Short mmCIF file of C-alpha atoms in Angstrom, two decimals:
data_model
loop_
_atom_site.label_atom_id
_atom_site.label_comp_id
_atom_site.label_asym_id
_atom_site.label_seq_id
_atom_site.Cartn_x
_atom_site.Cartn_y
_atom_site.Cartn_z
CA MET A 1 -20.41 -47.87 15.55
CA VAL A 2 -22.10 -47.60 18.96
CA SER A 3 -24.12 -44.58 20.08
CA ILE A 4 -26.25 -43.66 23.11
CA PHE A 5 -28.63 -40.71 23.67
CA ASN A 6 -31.67 -39.66 25.74
CA LEU A 7 -35.06 -39.22 24.09
CA ASP A 8 -38.27 -38.52 26.06
CA GLY A 9 -36.58 -39.60 29.27
CA MET A 10 -35.47 -42.95 27.86
CA GLU A 11 -32.01 -44.18 26.95
CA HIS A 12 -31.61 -45.21 23.32
CA HIS A 13 -28.73 -47.46 22.27
CA VAL A 14 -27.62 -47.90 18.67
CA ARG A 15 -25.15 -50.56 17.56
CA THR A 16 -24.57 -50.91 13.85
CA CYS A 17 -22.00 -51.50 11.11
CA ILE A 18 -21.45 -48.75 8.55
CA PRO A 19 -20.04 -49.42 5.06
CA LYS A 20 -16.68 -47.76 4.46
CA VAL A 21 -18.09 -45.60 1.64
CA GLU A 22 -20.49 -43.97 4.12
CA LEU A 23 -17.71 -42.83 6.47
CA VAL A 24 -17.58 -39.29 5.14
CA PRO A 25 -15.83 -36.93 5.26
CA ALA A 26 -12.67 -39.05 5.50
CA GLY A 27 -10.91 -38.69 8.84
CA LYS A 28 -13.89 -37.13 10.66
CA PRO A 29 -17.10 -38.91 9.56
CA PHE A 30 -20.39 -37.28 10.59
CA TYR A 31 -21.54 -40.65 11.90
CA CYS A 32 -18.78 -40.57 14.51
CA LEU A 33 -19.40 -37.07 15.91
CA SER A 34 -20.32 -36.86 19.59
CA SER A 35 -21.94 -34.14 21.66
CA GLU A 36 -20.75 -34.25 25.26
CA ASP A 37 -24.20 -33.61 26.77
CA LEU A 38 -26.55 -35.00 24.13
CA ARG A 39 -25.11 -37.93 22.20
CA ASN A 40 -22.16 -40.20 22.96
CA THR A 41 -20.79 -42.00 19.90
CA HIS A 42 -17.84 -44.32 19.40
CA CYS A 43 -16.54 -45.58 16.06
CA CYS A 44 -14.22 -48.57 15.83
CA TYR A 45 -12.91 -50.70 13.00
CA THR A 46 -12.61 -54.36 14.08
CA ASP A 47 -15.11 -57.26 14.25
CA PHE A 48 -17.71 -56.97 17.04
CA CYS A 49 -15.87 -53.96 18.48
CA ASN A 50 -19.18 -52.13 19.17
CA LYS A 51 -20.01 -54.49 22.06
CA ILE A 52 -19.14 -51.84 24.61
CA ASP A 53 -21.16 -49.68 27.01
CA LEU A 54 -20.87 -45.91 26.77
CA ARG A 55 -21.54 -43.23 29.37
CA VAL A 56 -25.12 -41.96 29.18
CA PRO A 57 -25.15 -38.26 28.18
CA SER A 58 -26.75 -35.90 30.69
CA GLY A 59 -28.85 -33.87 28.24
CA GLU A 60 -32.12 -34.56 26.38
CA TRP A 61 -32.57 -35.00 22.64
CA THR A 62 -33.52 -31.67 21.11
CA PRO A 63 -34.48 -30.34 17.69
CA LEU A 64 -30.80 -29.47 17.31
CA LEU A 65 -29.92 -33.15 17.23
CA ASP A 66 -32.70 -33.77 14.71
CA TYR A 67 -31.06 -31.09 12.62
CA TRP A 68 -27.65 -32.77 12.85
CA LEU A 69 -29.18 -36.11 11.93
CA ILE A 70 -30.69 -34.52 8.82
CA VAL A 71 -27.36 -32.88 7.96
CA GLU A 72 -25.64 -36.23 8.39
CA ARG A 73 -28.13 -37.98 6.08
CA VAL A 74 -28.09 -35.21 3.43
CA TYR A 75 -24.30 -35.19 3.40
CA HIS A 76 -24.25 -38.98 3.10
CA ASN A 77 -26.78 -39.00 0.24
CA ARG A 78 -24.95 -36.22 -1.54
CA GLN A 79 -21.64 -38.06 -1.20
CA ARG A 80 -23.22 -41.25 -2.57
CA LEU A 81 -24.62 -39.29 -5.53
CA ASP A 82 -21.23 -37.76 -6.18
CA MET A 83 -19.52 -41.16 -6.08
CA GLU A 84 -22.06 -42.79 -8.36
CA ASP A 85 -22.21 -39.93 -10.82
CA PRO A 86 -19.38 -37.38 -10.58
CA SER A 87 -20.94 -35.43 -13.46
CA CYS A 88 -24.03 -34.58 -11.39
CA GLU A 89 -23.12 -30.89 -11.38
CA MET A 90 -24.27 -30.71 -15.02
CA CYS A 91 -21.57 -28.23 -16.03
CA LEU A 92 -19.21 -31.07 -17.01
CA SER A 93 -20.25 -33.31 -19.88
CA LYS A 94 -20.26 -36.99 -18.99
CA ASP A 95 -17.92 -38.05 -21.78
CA LYS A 96 -15.11 -35.76 -20.64
CA THR A 97 -12.21 -37.24 -18.72
CA LEU A 98 -10.12 -35.03 -16.48
CA GLN A 99 -7.32 -34.97 -19.07
CA ASP A 100 -9.79 -33.91 -21.79
CA LEU A 101 -11.11 -31.13 -19.60
CA VAL A 102 -7.71 -29.74 -18.60
CA TYR A 103 -6.42 -29.97 -22.17
CA ASP A 104 -9.44 -28.24 -23.72
CA LEU A 105 -9.55 -25.39 -21.27
CA SER A 106 -5.82 -24.81 -20.97
CA THR A 107 -5.27 -24.72 -24.74
CA SER A 108 -8.33 -22.76 -25.77
CA GLY A 109 -8.22 -20.25 -22.92
CA SER A 110 -5.50 -18.35 -21.10
CA GLY A 111 -3.37 -21.39 -20.38
CA SER A 112 -3.87 -20.88 -16.65
CA GLY A 113 -6.12 -23.91 -16.11
CA LEU A 114 -9.78 -24.51 -15.36
CA PRO A 115 -12.36 -21.80 -14.53
CA LEU A 116 -13.03 -21.53 -10.79
CA PHE A 117 -16.55 -22.99 -10.96
CA VAL A 118 -15.23 -26.07 -12.79
CA GLN A 119 -12.38 -26.41 -10.28
CA ARG A 120 -14.90 -26.45 -7.44
CA THR A 121 -17.11 -28.99 -9.23
CA VAL A 122 -14.17 -31.32 -9.83
CA ALA A 123 -12.80 -30.94 -6.29
CA ARG A 124 -16.17 -31.68 -4.70
CA THR A 125 -16.67 -34.89 -6.66
CA ILE A 126 -13.31 -36.45 -5.86
CA VAL A 127 -13.35 -39.54 -3.65
CA LEU A 128 -10.28 -39.75 -1.42
CA GLN A 129 -8.62 -43.20 -1.44
CA GLU A 130 -5.46 -43.26 0.68
CA ILE A 131 -2.95 -40.96 2.33
CA ILE A 132 0.37 -40.93 0.47
CA GLY A 133 2.35 -38.25 2.29
CA LYS A 134 2.55 -35.73 5.13
CA GLY A 135 4.34 -32.43 5.57
CA ARG A 136 4.33 -29.20 7.54
CA PHE A 137 1.35 -27.97 5.51
CA GLY A 138 -0.88 -31.04 6.08
CA GLU A 139 -1.40 -34.25 4.07
CA VAL A 140 -1.33 -35.55 0.50
CA TRP A 141 -3.98 -38.08 -0.59
CA ARG A 142 -4.54 -40.14 -3.70
CA GLY A 143 -8.07 -39.49 -4.94
CA ARG A 144 -10.29 -40.79 -7.76
CA TRP A 145 -12.25 -38.75 -10.29
CA ARG A 146 -14.04 -40.36 -13.25
CA GLY A 147 -11.92 -43.48 -13.08
CA GLY A 148 -8.60 -41.60 -12.93
CA ASP A 149 -6.16 -40.90 -10.09
CA VAL A 150 -5.47 -37.40 -8.81
CA ALA A 151 -3.26 -36.09 -5.99
CA VAL A 152 -5.00 -34.00 -3.32
CA LYS A 153 -2.84 -31.82 -1.11
CA ILE A 154 -4.90 -30.95 1.99
CA PHE A 155 -3.67 -27.92 3.93
CA SER A 156 -4.60 -27.33 7.55
CA SER A 157 -6.61 -24.13 8.08
CA ARG A 158 -3.63 -22.38 9.71
CA GLU A 159 -1.75 -22.81 6.40
CA GLU A 160 -4.34 -20.84 4.41
CA ARG A 161 -1.76 -18.33 3.23
CA SER A 162 0.46 -21.11 1.82
CA TRP A 163 -2.54 -22.75 0.12
CA PHE A 164 -3.68 -19.49 -1.45
CA ARG A 165 -0.20 -18.59 -2.65
CA GLU A 166 0.46 -21.98 -4.23
CA ALA A 167 -2.93 -21.98 -5.97
CA GLU A 168 -2.25 -18.44 -7.20
CA ILE A 169 1.15 -19.36 -8.65
CA TYR A 170 -0.14 -22.53 -10.34
CA GLN A 171 -2.80 -20.47 -12.12
CA THR A 172 -0.27 -18.09 -13.65
CA VAL A 173 -1.00 -17.57 -17.34
CA MET A 174 0.96 -19.91 -19.64
CA LEU A 175 2.52 -21.87 -16.76
CA ARG A 176 1.43 -25.33 -17.95
CA HIS A 177 4.37 -27.45 -19.06
CA GLU A 178 5.07 -31.20 -19.21
CA ASN A 179 7.84 -30.83 -16.62
CA ILE A 180 5.84 -28.78 -14.12
CA LEU A 181 3.25 -30.56 -11.99
CA GLY A 182 -0.16 -30.29 -13.68
CA PHE A 183 -2.52 -28.21 -11.54
CA ILE A 184 -6.20 -29.19 -11.67
CA ALA A 185 -8.17 -27.39 -8.96
CA ALA A 186 -8.15 -25.49 -5.68
CA ASP A 187 -11.09 -25.48 -3.27
CA ASN A 188 -11.89 -24.69 0.34
CA LYS A 189 -14.28 -27.14 1.98
CA ASP A 190 -16.03 -25.76 5.06
CA ASN A 191 -18.57 -27.89 6.93
CA GLY A 192 -19.18 -25.35 9.70
CA THR A 193 -16.86 -27.08 12.15
CA TRP A 194 -13.52 -26.99 10.35
CA THR A 195 -12.12 -25.96 6.98
CA GLN A 196 -10.09 -28.08 4.60
CA LEU A 197 -8.06 -26.38 1.90
CA TRP A 198 -7.55 -28.57 -1.16
CA LEU A 199 -5.05 -28.36 -3.99
CA VAL A 200 -5.72 -30.98 -6.68
CA SER A 201 -3.03 -31.97 -9.18
CA ASP A 202 -1.89 -34.79 -11.45
CA TYR A 203 -1.00 -38.00 -9.62
CA HIS A 204 2.40 -39.62 -10.17
CA GLU A 205 2.71 -43.07 -8.63
CA HIS A 206 6.52 -42.99 -8.36
CA GLY A 207 6.23 -40.13 -5.88
CA SER A 208 9.06 -37.67 -5.34
CA LEU A 209 12.54 -37.87 -6.86
CA PHE A 210 13.79 -38.36 -3.28
CA ASP A 211 11.58 -41.47 -2.92
CA TYR A 212 12.51 -42.71 -6.39
CA LEU A 213 16.27 -42.45 -5.84
CA ASN A 214 15.98 -44.15 -2.46
CA ARG A 215 14.24 -47.12 -4.12
CA TYR A 216 16.03 -47.42 -7.46
CA THR A 217 19.35 -46.93 -9.18
CA VAL A 218 19.23 -45.36 -12.66
CA THR A 219 20.95 -46.08 -15.96
CA ILE A 220 22.91 -43.38 -17.80
CA GLU A 221 19.85 -42.91 -20.02
CA GLY A 222 17.60 -42.66 -16.95
CA MET A 223 19.94 -40.10 -15.35
CA ILE A 224 19.94 -37.91 -18.46
CA LYS A 225 16.13 -38.07 -18.75
CA LEU A 226 15.67 -37.03 -15.11
CA ALA A 227 18.26 -34.24 -15.34
CA LEU A 228 17.10 -32.87 -18.72
CA SER A 229 13.42 -32.85 -17.77
CA ALA A 230 14.15 -31.08 -14.46
CA ALA A 231 16.17 -28.45 -16.34
CA SER A 232 13.35 -28.06 -18.90
CA GLY A 233 10.80 -27.49 -16.15
CA LEU A 234 13.01 -24.96 -14.39
CA ALA A 235 13.86 -23.17 -17.65
CA HIS A 236 10.13 -22.77 -18.38
CA LEU A 237 9.50 -21.55 -14.83
CA HIS A 238 12.29 -18.95 -15.09
CA MET A 239 11.36 -17.82 -18.61
CA GLU A 240 9.46 -14.58 -19.19
CA ILE A 241 7.07 -14.66 -22.14
CA VAL A 242 6.22 -11.14 -23.30
CA GLY A 243 2.76 -10.27 -24.64
CA THR A 244 -0.88 -9.87 -23.65
CA GLN A 245 -1.03 -13.60 -22.92
CA GLY A 246 2.55 -13.62 -21.64
CA LYS A 247 4.03 -15.32 -18.60
CA PRO A 248 6.06 -13.70 -15.82
CA GLY A 249 9.41 -15.18 -14.85
CA ILE A 250 9.00 -17.38 -11.76
CA ALA A 251 11.70 -18.49 -9.31
CA HIS A 252 10.96 -21.59 -7.23
CA ARG A 253 12.93 -20.80 -4.01
CA ASP A 254 12.54 -24.30 -2.53
CA LEU A 255 13.91 -26.64 -5.19
CA LYS A 256 14.95 -30.05 -3.82
CA SER A 257 14.48 -33.74 -4.59
CA LYS A 258 11.40 -33.92 -2.35
CA ASN A 259 9.71 -31.17 -4.40
CA ILE A 260 10.27 -32.84 -7.78
CA LEU A 261 7.99 -35.71 -8.85
CA VAL A 262 8.91 -38.59 -11.16
CA LYS A 263 6.43 -39.38 -13.92
CA LYS A 264 5.67 -42.83 -15.32
CA ASN A 265 7.89 -42.11 -18.36
CA GLY A 266 10.95 -41.41 -16.19
CA MET A 267 10.69 -37.63 -16.59
CA CYS A 268 10.53 -35.05 -13.80
CA ALA A 269 7.75 -32.63 -12.89
CA ILE A 270 8.63 -29.71 -10.62
CA ALA A 271 6.12 -29.27 -7.79
CA ASP A 272 5.45 -27.33 -4.56
CA LEU A 273 5.34 -23.73 -5.78
CA GLY A 274 4.18 -22.31 -2.44
CA LEU A 275 7.36 -20.26 -1.96
CA ALA A 276 7.75 -19.15 -5.58
CA VAL A 277 8.07 -15.48 -6.58
CA ARG A 278 7.00 -13.83 -9.83
CA HIS A 279 8.72 -11.03 -11.69
CA ASP A 280 6.75 -8.21 -13.32
CA ALA A 281 8.95 -7.19 -16.25
CA VAL A 282 7.00 -3.95 -16.86
CA THR A 283 7.55 -2.53 -13.36
CA ASP A 284 10.66 -4.66 -12.63
CA THR A 285 9.16 -5.72 -9.29
CA ILE A 286 8.92 -9.06 -7.48
CA ASP A 287 5.75 -10.19 -5.74
CA ILE A 288 7.33 -11.65 -2.60
CA ALA A 289 4.48 -13.41 -0.81
CA PRO A 290 3.86 -12.60 2.89
CA ASN A 291 4.72 -16.15 3.90
CA GLN A 292 6.56 -17.16 7.08
CA ARG A 293 8.07 -20.29 5.50
CA VAL A 294 11.66 -20.25 4.35
CA GLY A 295 13.34 -22.61 1.93
CA THR A 296 15.03 -25.86 2.96
CA LYS A 297 18.29 -25.01 4.73
CA ARG A 298 20.31 -27.87 3.20
CA TYR A 299 19.59 -26.54 -0.32
CA MET A 300 20.07 -22.83 0.40
CA ALA A 301 22.58 -21.04 -1.82
CA PRO A 302 25.57 -19.30 -0.15
CA GLU A 303 24.05 -15.85 -0.71
CA VAL A 304 20.82 -16.95 0.98
CA LEU A 305 22.67 -18.44 3.96
CA ASP A 306 24.79 -15.32 4.55
CA GLU A 307 21.92 -12.94 3.65
CA THR A 308 23.82 -11.16 0.90
CA ILE A 309 21.21 -11.99 -1.75
CA ASN A 310 19.74 -8.95 -3.49
CA MET A 311 16.01 -9.39 -2.80
CA LYS A 312 15.11 -6.66 -5.30
CA HIS A 313 16.86 -8.33 -8.22
CA PHE A 314 14.88 -11.19 -9.76
CA ASP A 315 17.93 -12.88 -11.29
CA SER A 316 19.25 -13.43 -7.75
CA PHE A 317 16.41 -15.85 -7.05
CA LYS A 318 16.97 -17.69 -10.34
CA CYS A 319 20.67 -18.10 -9.46
CA ALA A 320 19.72 -19.56 -6.07
CA ASP A 321 17.47 -22.09 -7.86
CA ILE A 322 20.41 -23.15 -10.05
CA TYR A 323 22.58 -23.85 -7.00
CA ALA A 324 19.82 -26.11 -5.63
CA LEU A 325 19.43 -27.83 -9.02
CA GLY A 326 23.14 -28.68 -8.93
CA LEU A 327 22.61 -30.43 -5.58
CA VAL A 328 19.66 -32.39 -7.02
CA TYR A 329 21.89 -33.46 -9.93
CA TRP A 330 24.46 -34.74 -7.44
CA GLU A 331 21.74 -36.87 -5.80
CA ILE A 332 20.74 -38.31 -9.20
CA ALA A 333 24.28 -38.97 -10.46
CA ARG A 334 25.28 -40.88 -7.31
CA ARG A 335 22.52 -43.39 -8.10
CA CYS A 336 23.66 -43.87 -11.69
CA ASN A 337 24.69 -47.49 -12.29
CA SER A 338 27.73 -47.31 -14.58
CA GLY A 339 29.76 -50.44 -15.22
CA GLY A 340 28.05 -52.10 -12.28
CA VAL A 341 29.17 -49.32 -9.92
CA HIS A 342 26.81 -46.99 -8.04
CA GLU A 343 26.62 -45.35 -4.64
CA GLU A 344 23.95 -45.48 -1.97
CA TYR A 345 21.46 -42.64 -1.83
CA GLN A 346 22.46 -39.69 0.34
CA LEU A 347 21.29 -36.12 0.80
CA PRO A 348 23.73 -33.34 -0.19
CA TYR A 349 26.22 -32.53 2.61
CA TYR A 350 25.23 -35.73 4.45
CA ASP A 351 28.84 -36.12 5.62
CA LEU A 352 29.28 -32.50 6.72
CA VAL A 353 26.12 -31.48 8.62
CA PRO A 354 23.51 -33.18 10.89
CA SER A 355 20.23 -34.60 9.54
CA ASP A 356 18.36 -31.37 10.35
CA PRO A 357 21.02 -28.68 10.05
CA SER A 358 20.61 -25.12 11.28
CA ILE A 359 21.28 -22.13 9.03
CA GLU A 360 24.43 -21.46 11.05
CA GLU A 361 25.71 -25.02 10.48
CA MET A 362 25.04 -24.75 6.74
CA ARG A 363 26.59 -21.28 6.53
CA LYS A 364 29.78 -22.48 8.20
CA VAL A 365 30.20 -25.35 5.69
CA VAL A 366 29.02 -23.62 2.50
CA CYS A 367 30.13 -19.99 3.02
CA ASP A 368 33.04 -20.07 5.47
CA GLN A 369 34.71 -23.37 4.52
CA LYS A 370 33.44 -23.14 0.92
CA LEU A 371 32.82 -26.90 0.82
CA ARG A 372 30.61 -28.64 -1.75
CA PRO A 373 29.43 -32.27 -2.15
CA ASN A 374 32.19 -34.65 -3.25
CA ILE A 375 32.39 -35.55 -6.95
CA PRO A 376 34.10 -38.98 -7.25
CA ASN A 377 37.13 -39.31 -9.55
CA TRP A 378 35.68 -42.40 -11.24
CA TRP A 379 32.97 -40.25 -12.84
CA GLN A 380 35.69 -39.05 -15.26
CA SER A 381 35.62 -42.53 -16.85
CA TYR A 382 32.09 -42.01 -18.19
CA GLU A 383 31.30 -39.09 -20.49
CA ALA A 384 27.77 -38.58 -19.15
CA LEU A 385 28.94 -38.50 -15.51
CA ARG A 386 31.89 -36.27 -16.44
CA VAL A 387 29.51 -33.75 -18.03
CA MET A 388 27.16 -33.95 -15.03
CA GLY A 389 30.04 -33.35 -12.61
CA LYS A 390 31.28 -30.34 -14.61
CA MET A 391 27.76 -28.85 -14.66
CA MET A 392 27.37 -29.33 -10.91
CA ARG A 393 30.57 -27.37 -10.21
CA GLU A 394 29.29 -24.59 -12.47
CA CYS A 395 26.01 -24.53 -10.52
CA TRP A 396 27.81 -24.23 -7.18
CA TYR A 397 29.93 -21.11 -7.70
CA ALA A 398 29.88 -18.80 -4.67
CA ASN A 399 29.12 -15.94 -7.06
CA GLY A 400 25.54 -16.50 -8.22
CA ALA A 401 26.03 -14.48 -11.41
CA ALA A 402 28.76 -16.90 -12.55
CA ARG A 403 26.45 -19.93 -12.40
CA LEU A 404 24.90 -21.56 -15.45
CA THR A 405 21.35 -20.64 -16.47
CA ALA A 406 18.58 -23.24 -16.65
CA LEU A 407 18.46 -22.76 -20.43
CA ARG A 408 22.22 -23.37 -20.78
CA ILE A 409 21.92 -26.55 -18.68
CA LYS A 410 19.00 -27.70 -20.82
CA LYS A 411 21.01 -27.20 -24.03
CA THR A 412 24.06 -29.03 -22.64
CA LEU A 413 21.93 -31.99 -21.56
CA SER A 414 20.08 -32.02 -24.90
CA GLN A 415 23.44 -32.37 -26.66
CA LEU A 416 24.46 -35.11 -24.21
CA SER A 417 21.21 -37.00 -24.87
CA VAL A 418 22.01 -37.01 -28.61
CA GLN A 419 25.57 -38.23 -27.94
CA GLU A 420 24.32 -41.02 -25.67
CA ASP A 421 21.44 -41.87 -28.05
CA VAL A 422 18.83 -41.25 -25.36
CA LYS A 423 15.22 -41.44 -26.56
CA ILE A 424 13.35 -38.51 -25.01
#
């Protein structure tokens, strides 16, 4: 780092090396902030790169800069304390791991996750490690907390509505399930200059199902595990649990292979609930969020593409999810290695629409021409692939009400797993 400023009429030059752990917050370290008129600072990341001359700022050092220097030092010391002892907030006992904490509070309480003050404590003692993904909303980082990995989804401030909605849905009573991404915390970090909106969840090193299928083929057993666990997660999402500690039915509305994560055990966890809607069974109403985002065009059901979906009827949204699940199953089954035969990874409708299709292009293929992804004839030679192909067709009916339910799919795949002697 090299910095130059005026103090008492004299130019002061600073050239130094800063340990990586002190470059906080990640992406915009306080050490690297400049003030056009008062302090000119340049950060670089190669050997001897600070041997440069900077323009001398026109202004004089003022108490304001002293203040910023103090803020910088306090923030640095606080960050060091947090990294050395993440339990410094005192409200979390030192012997608790993140898994212990989430388990205790989600089983003994409402099942909606951690109390807000604990969420904030956890979020503010996470040390970000590396960026693992980017999207329209912002970035996803791998972070560390008490020796364990977590995923941190960082929304840009203009996506506050999406952040709030996703956090709200994840904290629905009784939502926690092994095949739905485990929510840990939500927090907004404001340093006076900009705001970061964090959503902290379980970390899964395989990444999304899309990434996984691009990298690997799967066995018949692996295919059944992926398909059954995805159906189990969706069935739990769709299910309404009646009672004082009940759960509303939830429809995902943006189900696709990029929004499903693959766990270490080869099971799926459904993620990205920012577009989800909840059904209030008592009033028979749907809490459609005021969100400008729409689902992914390639995975939109026919009734969504041609705008005939009944937005007041909750089952309509569940049926649209099932259509998308059928497309995800097609992606999985293509990568199944049966008898040494498998196909390369492709997105649904890869041969019928461009890489970023418009709604009109999708509507023409799906609604007007009534085309669906091709199911190869050779799948008939393998019972598991035959069953998968039959289920896909029953997920893709133009009439949403004729499609299978998530629970029916789960039962069919459970029976198939017994037939194929799959250890779940």
